[in-house]
Each structure stands twice: as C-alpha cells, then as structure tokens.
Coordinates of C-alpha atoms in Angstrom, one line a residue:
H1 CA -47.3 84.2 175.8
I2 CA -46.8 86.8 178.5
K3 CA -45.7 89.6 176.1
D4 CA -48.3 88.8 173.5
H5 CA -51.1 88.8 176.1
G6 CA -49.6 91.8 177.8
I7 CA -50.1 93.9 174.6
T8 CA -53.7 92.6 174.3
Q9 CA -54.4 93.7 177.9
L10 CA -52.8 97.1 177.4
L11 CA -54.9 97.7 174.3
N12 CA -58.1 96.6 176.1
V13 CA -57.4 99.2 178.8
W14 CA -56.4 101.9 176.3
K15 CA -59.5 101.4 174.2
T16 CA -61.9 101.7 177.2
S17 CA -60.1 104.6 179.0
K18 CA -58.5 106.8 176.3
D19 CA -61.6 109.0 176.0
R20 CA -62.2 109.5 179.7
R21 CA -62.3 113.2 180.6
S22 CA -62.5 115.5 183.5
L23 CA -61.4 113.1 186.2
P24 CA -60.5 114.6 189.5
F25 CA -56.9 115.2 190.5
K26 CA -55.9 112.5 193.0
W27 CA -52.5 111.5 194.3
G28 CA -50.7 109.4 196.7
E29 CA -47.2 108.8 198.1
E30 CA -45.3 105.6 198.9
I31 CA -42.7 105.4 201.6
E32 CA -40.3 102.5 202.2
C33 CA -38.7 102.0 205.6
M34 CA -36.2 99.7 207.2
V35 CA -36.7 98.1 210.6
I36 CA -33.6 98.5 212.7
A37 CA -32.8 96.3 215.7
F38 CA -30.8 98.2 218.4
N39 CA -28.5 96.2 220.8
D40 CA -27.4 98.8 223.3
Q41 CA -25.1 96.3 225.1
E42 CA -23.2 95.4 221.9
K43 CA -23.6 98.9 220.5
N44 CA -24.9 97.4 217.3
A45 CA -27.7 98.6 215.0
K46 CA -28.8 95.8 212.8
L47 CA -31.3 95.1 210.1
A48 CA -34.3 93.3 211.6
L49 CA -35.4 90.5 209.3
C50 CA -39.0 90.7 210.6
Q51 CA -41.1 91.3 207.4
E52 CA -42.7 87.8 207.5
E53 CA -44.0 88.4 211.1
L54 CA -44.7 92.1 211.0
L55 CA -46.6 92.5 207.7
P56 CA -49.4 90.0 208.6
R57 CA -49.9 91.9 211.9
L58 CA -50.1 95.2 210.0
K59 CA -52.6 93.9 207.5
K60 CA -54.7 92.3 210.3
Y61 CA -54.8 95.6 212.2
V62 CA -55.9 97.5 209.1
S63 CA -58.6 94.9 208.3
E64 CA -59.9 95.1 211.9
H65 CA -59.8 98.8 212.3
G66 CA -61.7 100.5 209.5
G67 CA -60.5 99.0 206.1
Q68 CA -59.9 101.6 203.4
S69 CA -59.7 105.0 205.0
R70 CA -57.2 107.7 204.8
T71 CA -56.3 107.3 208.5
M72 CA -56.0 103.5 208.1
P73 CA -53.1 103.0 205.7
S74 CA -52.0 100.2 203.5
F75 CA -48.9 98.1 204.0
Q76 CA -47.0 95.9 201.5
S77 CA -43.9 93.8 201.4
E78 CA -40.7 95.2 199.8
Y79 CA -37.6 93.7 198.5
G80 CA -35.6 93.3 201.7
R81 CA -36.8 91.1 204.5
Y82 CA -36.2 94.1 206.8
M83 CA -38.3 96.5 204.7
I84 CA -42.0 97.6 204.8
E85 CA -43.8 99.8 202.2
S86 CA -46.7 102.0 203.2
T87 CA -49.2 104.2 201.4
P88 CA -52.3 106.1 202.4
G89 CA -55.5 104.0 202.6
I90 CA -57.1 106.0 199.8
P91 CA -55.7 108.7 197.6
Y92 CA -55.4 112.4 198.6
G93 CA -57.6 114.8 196.7
N94 CA -57.1 118.3 195.2
A95 CA -57.7 120.4 198.3
I96 CA -54.9 122.2 200.0
S97 CA -56.1 120.6 203.3
D98 CA -55.1 117.2 201.8
L99 CA -51.6 118.4 201.4
L100 CA -51.5 119.4 205.1
N101 CA -52.6 115.9 206.1
V102 CA -49.6 114.2 204.5
E103 CA -47.1 114.5 207.4
T104 CA -49.7 113.3 209.9
N105 CA -50.6 110.4 207.7
M106 CA -46.9 109.4 207.3
R107 CA -46.3 109.7 211.1
Q108 CA -49.3 107.5 211.9
R109 CA -47.9 104.8 209.6
R110 CA -44.5 105.0 211.3
T111 CA -46.2 104.8 214.7
L112 CA -48.3 101.8 213.7
I113 CA -45.2 99.9 212.5
S114 CA -43.5 100.8 215.8
Q115 CA -46.4 99.5 217.8
L116 CA -46.9 96.2 215.9
V117 CA -43.3 95.2 215.6
N118 CA -43.8 94.2 219.2
K119 CA -40.2 94.7 220.3
P120 CA -39.0 98.0 222.0
T121 CA -35.5 97.5 220.5
H122 CA -36.9 97.4 216.9
V123 CA -37.5 100.8 215.3
P124 CA -38.7 101.8 211.8
V125 CA -36.3 104.1 210.1
T126 CA -36.8 105.9 206.8
L127 CA -33.2 105.3 205.7
T128 CA -32.3 105.0 202.0
V129 CA -29.2 102.7 202.5
Y130 CA -28.2 100.8 205.5
P131 CA -24.5 101.8 205.8
R132 CA -23.1 98.4 206.9
V133 CA -25.0 95.9 204.8
G134 CA -22.6 93.1 203.7
V135 CA -19.9 93.8 206.3
P136 CA -17.9 90.8 207.7
D137 CA -19.7 91.3 211.1
V138 CA -23.1 90.7 212.5
F139 CA -25.5 93.1 210.7
T140 CA -28.8 91.3 210.7
E141 CA -31.2 90.3 213.5
P142 CA -31.4 87.3 213.7
H143 CA -27.8 86.7 212.5
R144 CA -27.6 85.1 209.1
V145 CA -24.5 83.8 207.3
R146 CA -23.8 83.0 203.7
T147 CA -24.5 79.5 202.5
T148 CA -23.1 77.5 199.6
E149 CA -26.1 78.7 197.5
D150 CA -24.9 82.4 197.8
T151 CA -22.7 83.7 195.0
S152 CA -22.0 87.0 196.8
L153 CA -18.8 87.3 198.8
F154 CA -20.6 89.5 201.3
L155 CA -24.4 88.9 201.5
P156 CA -26.5 85.9 202.6
E157 CA -28.8 87.0 199.7
E158 CA -31.6 84.6 200.2
A159 CA -31.7 85.3 203.9
V160 CA -32.1 89.1 203.5
T161 CA -34.5 89.0 200.5
S162 CA -38.2 89.0 201.1
T163 CA -40.0 85.7 200.9
D164 CA -42.6 87.3 198.6
P165 CA -42.2 85.3 195.4
K166 CA -42.2 88.5 193.4
Y167 CA -38.8 89.5 194.9
T168 CA -37.1 86.2 195.0
T169 CA -38.1 85.7 191.3
I170 CA -36.6 89.1 190.4
A171 CA -33.3 88.3 192.0
Q172 CA -33.0 84.9 190.4
G173 CA -34.2 86.2 187.0
V174 CA -31.8 89.1 186.7
D175 CA -28.7 86.9 187.4
A176 CA -30.0 84.1 185.2
R177 CA -30.5 86.4 182.2
R178 CA -27.1 88.1 182.3
G179 CA -25.3 84.9 183.2
H180 CA -23.5 86.1 186.3
K181 CA -23.8 88.1 189.5
P182 CA -23.4 91.9 189.4
I183 CA -20.0 93.4 189.8
I184 CA -20.2 97.0 191.0
N185 CA -17.3 99.1 192.0
L186 CA -18.3 102.4 193.8
P187 CA -15.5 105.0 194.4
V188 CA -14.4 105.2 198.0
F189 CA -14.4 108.6 199.7
R190 CA -10.7 109.4 200.2
D191 CA -10.2 110.9 203.7
T192 CA -6.9 111.9 205.2
N193 CA -6.0 108.4 206.5
T194 CA -7.6 106.4 203.8
P195 CA -4.9 104.0 202.4
Q196 CA -3.4 105.2 199.1
P197 CA -4.3 103.3 197.1
F198 CA -7.3 101.8 198.8
R199 CA -8.0 98.1 198.2
D200 CA -11.4 97.0 199.7
P201 CA -10.2 94.9 202.7
T202 CA -13.4 92.8 202.7
V203 CA -12.4 91.3 199.3
P204 CA -10.2 88.1 199.2
P205 CA -6.7 88.9 198.0
E206 CA -7.1 86.6 195.0
S207 CA -10.2 88.4 193.7
T208 CA -9.8 90.3 190.4
E209 CA -13.2 91.8 190.6
V210 CA -12.4 94.8 192.8
L211 CA -10.9 98.0 191.4
L212 CA -8.4 100.1 193.4
D213 CA -9.9 103.0 195.3
H214 CA -13.4 101.4 195.1
I215 CA -15.9 99.5 197.2
L216 CA -17.0 96.1 195.7
L217 CA -20.6 95.1 195.8
D218 CA -21.7 91.9 194.2
A219 CA -25.3 91.0 194.8
V220 CA -28.7 92.1 193.4
S221 CA -29.9 92.9 196.9
F222 CA -27.4 95.7 197.4
G223 CA -29.7 97.7 195.0
P224 CA -33.4 97.1 195.5
G225 CA -32.7 96.6 199.2
C226 CA -32.5 100.4 199.4
C227 CA -35.6 102.6 200.3
C228 CA -37.2 105.5 198.4
L229 CA -40.0 108.0 198.3
Q230 CA -42.4 108.0 195.3
V231 CA -45.4 110.1 194.3
T232 CA -48.2 109.1 191.9
M233 CA -50.7 111.5 190.4
Q234 CA -53.9 111.0 188.4
A235 CA -54.6 113.5 185.6
A236 CA -57.9 114.6 184.2
D237 CA -57.3 112.6 181.0
I238 CA -54.7 110.9 179.0
E239 CA -53.5 114.1 177.3
E240 CA -53.0 115.9 180.5
A241 CA -51.1 112.9 181.9
R242 CA -48.8 112.9 178.9
F243 CA -48.2 116.6 179.3
L244 CA -47.4 116.2 183.0
Y245 CA -45.0 113.3 182.3
D246 CA -43.1 115.5 179.8
S247 CA -43.0 118.4 182.2
L248 CA -41.5 116.3 185.0
I249 CA -38.7 114.7 182.9
P250 CA -36.2 117.6 183.5
I251 CA -37.2 117.7 187.2
T252 CA -36.2 114.1 187.9
P253 CA -32.4 114.6 188.2
I254 CA -33.0 117.8 190.2
M255 CA -35.0 116.0 192.8
L256 CA -32.5 113.1 192.9
A257 CA -29.7 115.6 193.9
L258 CA -31.9 117.5 196.3
T259 CA -33.0 114.3 198.2
A260 CA -29.5 112.6 198.1
A261 CA -29.3 110.2 201.0
S262 CA -26.9 107.4 200.1
P263 CA -23.2 108.1 200.9
A264 CA -22.3 104.8 202.6
Y265 CA -22.0 101.2 201.5
K266 CA -20.7 98.0 203.1
G267 CA -19.2 99.9 206.0
F268 CA -17.3 102.6 204.0
L269 CA -18.0 106.2 203.0
S270 CA -18.2 106.4 199.2
D271 CA -17.6 109.3 196.9
V272 CA -21.2 109.3 195.6
D273 CA -24.3 110.6 197.3
C274 CA -27.1 108.6 195.6
R275 CA -28.1 105.0 195.0
W276 CA -29.4 105.4 191.4
E277 CA -26.4 104.0 189.5
L278 CA -25.9 101.2 192.0
L279 CA -29.5 100.1 191.4
S280 CA -29.1 100.4 187.7
K281 CA -26.2 98.0 187.7
C282 CA -27.7 95.6 190.3
V283 CA -30.8 94.9 188.1
D284 CA -29.1 95.1 184.7
D285 CA -30.2 91.8 183.2
R286 CA -28.9 92.4 179.7
T287 CA -26.9 89.6 178.1
K288 CA -23.5 90.3 176.5
E289 CA -25.1 90.2 173.1
E290 CA -27.8 92.7 174.0
Q291 CA -25.2 95.1 175.3
K292 CA -22.7 94.6 172.5
Y293 CA -25.0 95.3 169.6
Y294 CA -26.8 98.1 171.4
R295 CA -30.2 96.3 171.1
I296 CA -30.9 97.3 174.6
P297 CA -28.9 100.5 175.5
D298 CA -29.5 100.6 179.2
S299 CA -30.5 98.8 182.4
R300 CA -34.1 98.1 183.5
W301 CA -33.4 100.8 186.1
S302 CA -32.7 104.0 184.2
H303 CA -33.8 107.5 183.3
V304 CA -36.6 107.9 180.7
R305 CA -35.6 108.4 177.1
W306 CA -38.8 109.6 175.4
Y307 CA -41.2 112.5 175.6
L308 CA -44.9 111.6 175.2
T309 CA -46.4 114.7 173.5
E310 CA -45.9 116.0 170.0
E311 CA -44.5 119.2 171.3
G312 CA -42.1 117.3 173.6
Q313 CA -40.7 115.2 170.8
K314 CA -38.2 117.9 169.8
Y315 CA -36.4 117.1 173.0
S316 CA -36.2 113.3 172.4
D317 CA -32.7 113.6 170.9
V318 CA -31.6 110.1 172.0
K319 CA -32.5 107.1 169.8
L320 CA -35.3 105.1 171.3
V321 CA -35.0 101.3 170.8
Y322 CA -38.4 99.5 170.7
D323 CA -39.9 96.2 169.9
E324 CA -41.2 96.2 166.3
T325 CA -43.8 93.5 166.9
A326 CA -45.3 95.3 169.9
Y327 CA -45.2 98.6 168.0
G328 CA -46.9 97.1 165.0
R329 CA -49.8 95.7 167.1
L330 CA -50.3 99.0 169.0
A331 CA -50.1 101.2 165.9
E332 CA -52.5 98.9 163.9
A333 CA -55.0 99.2 166.8
G334 CA -55.0 103.0 166.4
M335 CA -52.6 104.1 169.2
D336 CA -50.6 107.1 168.0
D337 CA -47.0 106.7 167.0
I338 CA -45.4 108.4 170.1
L339 CA -47.4 106.5 172.7
A340 CA -47.0 103.2 170.8
K341 CA -43.2 103.6 170.7
H342 CA -43.2 104.4 174.4
F343 CA -44.9 101.2 175.3
A344 CA -43.1 99.2 172.7
N345 CA -39.8 100.3 174.3
L346 CA -40.8 98.5 177.4
Y347 CA -41.2 95.3 175.3
I348 CA -37.5 95.1 174.4
R349 CA -37.3 93.5 177.9
E350 CA -38.3 89.9 178.9
P351 CA -40.6 89.3 181.8
L352 CA -38.7 88.8 185.1
V353 CA -41.6 87.6 187.2
V354 CA -43.4 84.5 185.8
Y355 CA -46.0 82.5 187.7
P356 CA -46.6 79.2 185.8
D357 CA -50.0 78.7 187.5
R358 CA -51.2 82.1 186.4
M359 CA -50.3 82.1 182.7
E360 CA -53.9 81.9 181.6
Q361 CA -55.7 85.3 182.2
D362 CA -58.9 86.9 181.1
D363 CA -57.4 89.7 179.0
K364 CA -60.5 91.9 179.4
R365 CA -60.4 91.7 183.2
S366 CA -56.7 91.4 184.0
N367 CA -53.6 93.4 183.2
E368 CA -51.2 91.1 185.1
H369 CA -49.2 90.1 182.0
F370 CA -48.8 93.8 180.9
E371 CA -47.7 94.7 184.5
S372 CA -45.2 91.9 184.5
I373 CA -43.3 94.0 181.9
Q374 CA -44.2 97.5 183.0
S375 CA -43.6 97.1 186.7
S376 CA -40.2 95.5 186.2
V377 CA -38.8 98.5 184.1
W378 CA -37.9 101.0 186.8
Q379 CA -37.4 104.4 185.3
T380 CA -37.4 107.9 186.8
L381 CA -41.0 108.3 185.7
R382 CA -43.7 105.7 185.0
F383 CA -46.7 106.4 182.7
K384 CA -49.4 104.3 184.3
P385 CA -52.6 103.2 182.5
P386 CA -55.8 102.7 184.5
Q387 CA -56.5 99.3 186.0
P388 CA -59.1 97.2 184.1
N389 CA -62.8 97.6 184.8
C390 CA -62.6 100.6 187.0
D391 CA -63.1 104.4 186.7
M392 CA -59.4 105.1 187.4
G393 CA -57.6 107.6 185.3
W394 CA -54.1 107.8 183.6
R395 CA -51.4 108.4 186.2
V396 CA -47.8 109.6 186.4
E397 CA -45.4 108.2 189.0
F398 CA -42.4 110.3 190.1
R399 CA -39.7 107.9 191.1
S400 CA -36.3 109.6 191.4
M401 CA -36.4 110.7 195.0
E402 CA -34.5 109.1 197.9
V403 CA -36.3 108.7 201.2
Q404 CA -35.6 111.2 204.0
L405 CA -35.0 110.6 207.7
T406 CA -38.2 112.3 209.0
D407 CA -41.8 112.4 208.0
F408 CA -41.6 116.2 207.9
E409 CA -39.0 116.0 205.1
N410 CA -40.8 113.3 203.2
A411 CA -44.0 115.2 203.4
A412 CA -42.2 118.4 202.2
F413 CA -40.8 116.8 199.1
A414 CA -44.0 115.0 198.2
I415 CA -46.0 118.2 198.6
F416 CA -43.4 120.1 196.5
I417 CA -43.8 117.6 193.6
V418 CA -47.6 117.7 193.8
L419 CA -47.7 121.5 193.9
L420 CA -45.2 121.8 191.0
S421 CA -47.3 119.4 189.0
R422 CA -50.5 121.3 189.7
A423 CA -48.8 124.5 188.7
F424 CA -47.6 123.0 185.4
M425 CA -51.1 121.8 184.7
K426 CA -53.0 125.0 185.6
L427 CA -50.6 127.7 184.5
C428 CA -48.8 126.3 181.4
G429 CA -51.8 125.6 179.1
G430 CA -50.7 122.1 178.1
R431 CA -47.4 123.3 176.7
T432 CA -44.3 121.3 177.6
T433 CA -42.7 123.3 180.4
W434 CA -39.0 124.1 180.6
G435 CA -38.3 121.3 178.1
L436 CA -34.8 119.8 178.1
P437 CA -33.2 117.4 175.6
I438 CA -33.0 113.8 176.9
S439 CA -29.2 114.0 176.4
M440 CA -29.0 116.9 178.9
V441 CA -31.3 115.1 181.3
E442 CA -28.9 112.1 181.1
E443 CA -26.0 114.3 181.9
N444 CA -27.9 115.8 184.8
M445 CA -28.6 112.3 186.2
R446 CA -24.8 111.8 186.2
R447 CA -24.1 115.1 187.9
A448 CA -26.9 114.6 190.5
Q449 CA -25.1 111.6 192.0
E450 CA -21.8 113.3 192.6
R451 CA -20.8 114.1 196.2
D452 CA -22.6 117.2 197.5
A453 CA -24.1 117.8 194.1
A454 CA -26.9 120.0 195.5
R455 CA -24.3 122.6 196.6
S456 CA -21.4 122.0 194.3
Q457 CA -22.8 121.1 190.9
K458 CA -24.4 123.1 188.2
F459 CA -27.2 121.5 186.1
L460 CA -28.3 122.0 182.5
F461 CA -31.7 123.6 182.4
N462 CA -34.1 125.5 180.2
T463 CA -33.4 129.2 180.9
S464 CA -36.8 130.7 179.8
A465 CA -37.8 133.1 182.5
T466 CA -41.1 131.4 182.9
P467 CA -42.2 128.0 181.5
E468 CA -45.0 129.5 179.4
L469 CA -42.5 131.4 177.2
G470 CA -41.5 128.1 175.7
R471 CA -38.1 129.3 174.6
D472 CA -35.5 126.5 174.0
T473 CA -32.5 128.2 175.4
Y474 CA -30.3 126.2 177.8
G475 CA -27.6 127.0 180.3
E476 CA -26.0 125.8 183.5
M477 CA -27.6 126.8 186.8
T478 CA -27.0 126.0 190.4
M479 CA -29.6 124.1 192.4
D480 CA -30.4 127.3 194.2
E481 CA -31.1 129.1 190.9
I482 CA -33.3 126.3 189.5
V483 CA -35.4 126.0 192.6
N484 CA -35.4 129.5 194.0
G485 CA -34.9 131.5 190.8
K486 CA -32.7 134.3 189.5
G487 CA -34.8 137.4 190.0
N488 CA -36.5 138.5 186.8
D489 CA -34.3 136.3 184.7
F490 CA -35.8 133.0 185.9
E491 CA -38.6 132.5 188.3
G492 CA -37.5 129.1 189.4
L493 CA -39.6 126.1 190.4
M494 CA -40.5 127.7 193.7
G495 CA -41.6 130.9 192.0
L496 CA -43.9 128.9 189.7
I497 CA -45.4 127.1 192.7
R498 CA -46.1 130.4 194.6
R499 CA -47.6 131.9 191.5
Y500 CA -49.9 128.9 191.4
L501 CA -50.8 129.3 195.0
D502 CA -51.5 133.0 194.5
S503 CA -53.9 132.1 191.6
L504 CA -56.1 130.0 193.9
G505 CA -57.4 133.2 195.5
A506 CA -60.6 132.4 197.4
E507 CA -59.8 128.7 197.4
D508 CA -57.1 129.3 200.0
V509 CA -58.2 129.1 203.6
V510 CA -56.6 131.4 206.2
G511 CA -53.6 129.7 207.7
E512 CA -53.3 127.0 205.0
R513 CA -50.8 129.0 202.9
R514 CA -48.7 129.8 205.9
E515 CA -48.6 126.1 206.8
L516 CA -47.7 125.1 203.3
E517 CA -44.8 127.6 203.4
V518 CA -43.2 125.6 206.2
Y519 CA -42.8 122.7 203.8
L520 CA -41.7 124.8 200.9
D521 CA -39.2 126.6 203.1
L522 CA -37.4 123.3 203.8
V523 CA -37.1 122.5 200.1
S524 CA -35.9 126.1 199.4
K525 CA -33.2 125.9 202.1
R526 CA -32.0 122.6 200.9
A527 CA -31.6 124.0 197.5
E528 CA -29.8 127.1 198.6
G529 CA -27.5 125.0 200.8
S530 CA -28.3 126.4 204.2
L531 CA -29.8 123.1 205.2
K532 CA -27.8 119.9 204.5
T533 CA -29.0 117.0 202.3
T534 CA -29.3 113.7 204.2
A535 CA -26.2 112.4 202.4
T536 CA -24.1 115.4 203.6
W537 CA -25.5 115.0 207.1
I538 CA -24.5 111.3 207.3
R539 CA -21.1 112.0 205.9
D540 CA -20.5 114.9 208.4
F541 CA -21.8 112.7 211.3
V542 CA -19.4 109.9 210.5
R543 CA -16.4 112.2 210.0
S544 CA -17.0 114.1 213.3
H545 CA -17.5 111.0 215.4
S546 CA -15.0 110.5 218.2
Q547 CA -14.2 106.9 217.0
Y548 CA -13.7 107.8 213.4
K549 CA -10.1 107.4 212.2
H550 CA -10.5 109.4 209.0
D551 CA -9.9 106.2 207.0
S552 CA -13.4 106.0 205.3
V553 CA -14.5 103.2 207.6
I554 CA -17.9 103.2 209.4
S555 CA -17.4 101.0 212.4
R556 CA -20.1 99.2 214.3
E557 CA -20.2 101.8 217.0
I558 CA -20.3 104.7 214.6
N559 CA -23.2 103.2 212.8
Y560 CA -25.0 102.5 216.1
D561 CA -24.6 106.0 217.3
M562 CA -25.6 107.5 214.0
L563 CA -28.9 105.5 213.8
K564 CA -29.6 106.2 217.4
T565 CA -29.2 109.9 216.6
V566 CA -31.4 109.6 213.6
N567 CA -34.1 108.1 215.7
S568 CA -33.7 110.8 218.3
I569 CA -33.8 113.6 215.6
E570 CA -37.0 112.1 214.1
K571 CA -38.6 112.2 217.5
G572 CA -37.6 115.8 218.0
E573 CA -35.4 114.9 221.0
K574 CA -32.0 116.0 219.6
D575 CA -30.7 118.8 217.5
S576 CA -30.3 117.9 213.8
D577 CA -27.0 119.7 213.2
G578 CA -28.1 121.6 210.1
L579 CA -30.4 118.9 208.6
L580 CA -33.7 120.5 209.7
P581 CA -35.0 123.9 210.7
S582 CA -34.5 124.8 214.3
S583 CA -38.2 124.8 214.8
Y584 CA -38.5 121.1 214.0
P585 CA -38.6 119.7 217.6
L586 CA -41.6 121.9 218.5
R587 CA -43.3 120.8 215.3
R588 CA -42.6 117.2 215.9
A589 CA -44.3 117.5 219.3
S590 CA -47.4 119.1 217.9
V591 CA -48.1 117.4 214.5
G592 CA -49.7 114.0 214.4
R593 CA -49.7 113.2 218.1

C-alpha cells in the first residue's frame, strides 16, 4: 500500500512541477548538535537526555517571538534523546550578503539552545560523535542502565533514543528486517602501549562477536546518534537540479575527508576518522537473502550509484538495481528512463516508518508515503522533488559532511558547497563537471575514512584543467591539489569558486569578497594541511593529555577536559592548537554578538 501510493504521490508531484522554470536559487543548512552535561566535581562530561523537555521550549519560543523569519530559526528532534536539529527559519537567497549571515544565524541558534536548556551545566556542542557513548561508566544525565529489553551489550538503547515515533520505529524496523542487532568492529588505533593484540575489554570473555584489534559496537543508535552538517539547494528547474546533482557526486568523498571529525568510539581511539561506514552498517536492514543474491547491493546508508543526466550516464559504471514494478509505472507515465531508474532504485527498499493510523492519504495533497521511502534511504546526495501544492522547486541535498566544533567552521563549509554549486551552474553551461566514474567515487569514499586522509591520502579525480573542458582523464591527486589546484594544470575547486566570484563584477559589494575569503581560507588551509581536521585535533588532544597512557583509552577525565576545551575554543576563550586560524578569538568576539 505505502509503496504503491508513494509512486502515485511522486508522479503527481512530478507532473505538476516538471515544467517549472526560472525559480530563484534558495538554500539552507541543517546542523545537529548534542547537549553535554558537565559535572565539574566528578570531572565527567555526559550526554544530557533532555530533548523531550528542551524541544517544546524551543518551539514555544519560536512561536512567540516572530514565527518564520531568518533570525527566528526552526528546531526539530533528532535520533538521540541528547540531540537537537536546527535550520534557518526561511531559506537563504542568492545574494552574497546571505552567505555572510550564515555564521551569525548558526550562532544565534546555539545561543538560543544554551538559554532555553535552563541549566548552566548543560551546553550544546556541535560534536559528530560523543567519544564515550556505551562505556561501562556513567555517560548520560540522568544516568540510564540497560534493561532486559536491550539487546546491546553496551547501550540502554531505548533510553538514549528520541521518543519521536519516527526514530523508535527506525531502530525497531532495522533490527526486525535483518533479524539481529548490528555487529560492527572498528579497528582500534594502535598506540605505543595498546595491548598486542588488543581485545576490547568491555566485551564479555565468552563473546565471539568481537575481532582482535577492534572496537565492538552493537546497536543501531551508535550510528544515527552521530551529528552532521547538511546543505540543501533549490535549482531553477529540474534539469539544472539534475546537473547540479551530477556535478556534486565526485565532491562527496572529498568533503567527507575534509570535514572528518569521528576518531573515537566507546572510550577508545579508533583507526578511522569518519562515521560513514559505521552508519552504513548500523542501519543496514538487508536480510541474508537480499545480501546473498545481490538483490540489494548496499545499505540504506551509502554513496550514490547513478548519475541523473544523459551526459553523466557514461560515468554510471556500477550496476544499478531497481524495482521493476516501480520503474514500469514511472516510465509508463512518461518519466524519462534515467530518472525513472533513480527513483525505482529507492523502491528496492521496504518502508521503515509505518503509522497504521495514517495509511489513507490524499495522494494529490500528500507525499507522506513517497517520503517514507525516500527519507529512509540515506545517501551522500538526495534528489528532492517539491512538496505537493506549493511553488517549491527541485532540490539537491549534500549529505556527506561531518559537523564541526564551531559555527565559523560549519558556516565555512556550507558556504564553500554553495559557492561551488553556484560556480558549476553559472560557468559550466550544464555540462557534467569533472565527472568521475561511480566505481572511483566508491573507492574515494573508502579512502576518505582512513586516519588523517585529508593529509595522507590521494584521491581519484578528473584531471581536466577546468571543468568546462570535459575531458575524461583521471589521476590521483592530494586534497591540496583538488581543492587549491596545481597551477595551470588544474585550477582546483577553489580556483573555480574564485573565478565565479570574479564573474559577479558589479554584483559584488565592497568588503563582501574580503569577508568571504575568510571562510574560503579556512577550507583552503584544511586542504593544504596547515590547519587540522577535527578528527586530527581530537586525536592529538587525547594523545597529549597528561592522563593518557598511550593505550588508546579515552578516560572520563580526558573526555571531560577535551569537551571543556572544545567549549572554550568555540567561545574564543582558548587557543585551538592548530584547528582554527589565530584570528578566530577576535572574530568570535565580534560576529553574532
């Protein structure tokens, strides 16, 4: 019923919106944060399970103080009971001045959460992974313990998962479909005093699930309980949206590596820097039969496997599995073969979120059944049709970035993606830019998660000097070369962005370009390695702590000191030790006060 009506809803939206033209460029960003409860006496920084109390306060404040405005943001629940998601009240526009408002907007949202949490010991932190979730110690406030209902050896999963039915249903649905809890072994970071071999000491001796030299994680919540940064952009029409989607496919692993922020899990340093593969395994709901016969080749959380334009199809070198029934209905209704196969690929999945009392929908006024499939397939990009019965356009959501510790960093990466997208759209004439075969994108996703990938790895990339040349030559490049270029041989992502900014001419206002360069400079220096990624900063902080025994263990006190330091750095009160430019404290004092 849900899948059948979902296709009907998709077709209704497609028929009414496929011919819309000349819509304005709009965009927004979405930030997830964790609320941390600091106990100075115990030297413990815990996850504050406060979403149920905090979110209504935030929504009430928004309702009472101006409704939908850019300075009055929107707040939503997220997977963890310690998490809050925030977005601007209305989308940003096409002006450069909108880009320069992003950091202030993010900071106002952080400030509002801080004020309404109503406890001076509770602080919102934009942290991708809480380093001690699941430790055999007190790590939540209030303290929660596992019950007989919990299958995890480590997590009181129901207690740390949001009470929003959407999230509880996802957790239950994933495990029910695959028939067992997830079993994920992450490689441990082997320091000088790490036991050789290392056997996860939190795992009972009789357990056969853990691998040597690995950290065992065994609950869905270890994955979607992480935070991220996402950017969604509305194109002028469906063709431009498809072109933008294709252009961003090769960029997704690059931005994953550049924003790497997840080196620690369950109280140990790991040997990976990103959460992507963990999430993929946590929400992988495939049955043994679906995996064995390759009917569904990957998890719900994965990289994209299909370009959406005719020109881009030459890069779709990995077989796309799709639902024949869904494809047949879409094609019969007139949807072109490429787009029909894209949406039919989503329909190889079963819906995870089902509300029995909402099965009957008006398919001309609702897209809820379509979204029950689309929104539970979490890929590096999402191609988003308009909502029914509104003048919204076709959108592309960029989903591979990890959230950063400060609003300045998050604003910088959001601005970078938006400027890169606008450069693609204005300068490249609708041609797929720096196209890369899906098989190479997949390999880059693997490399992006390696420890210190931004500085130590090389990535496969299209080596055309500029994207307009359209040459399909490939080679390995460093992150610095991809972002900052190689002289006349390759202009780099930053070179393309600056060429776009130069093309604006009279549209630029004195001072705006200089201010934009502050954000671009952060991204440029992360790529060249002169500023650390968040993952490298966290790893370095732990390894240089006076209480660290060089055994890969992140103790309660180390975690407390690190998160206290993160909070002080964000406020501009403490030096960032290579994470941020030296000018950040002055900037923090002046922006968004």
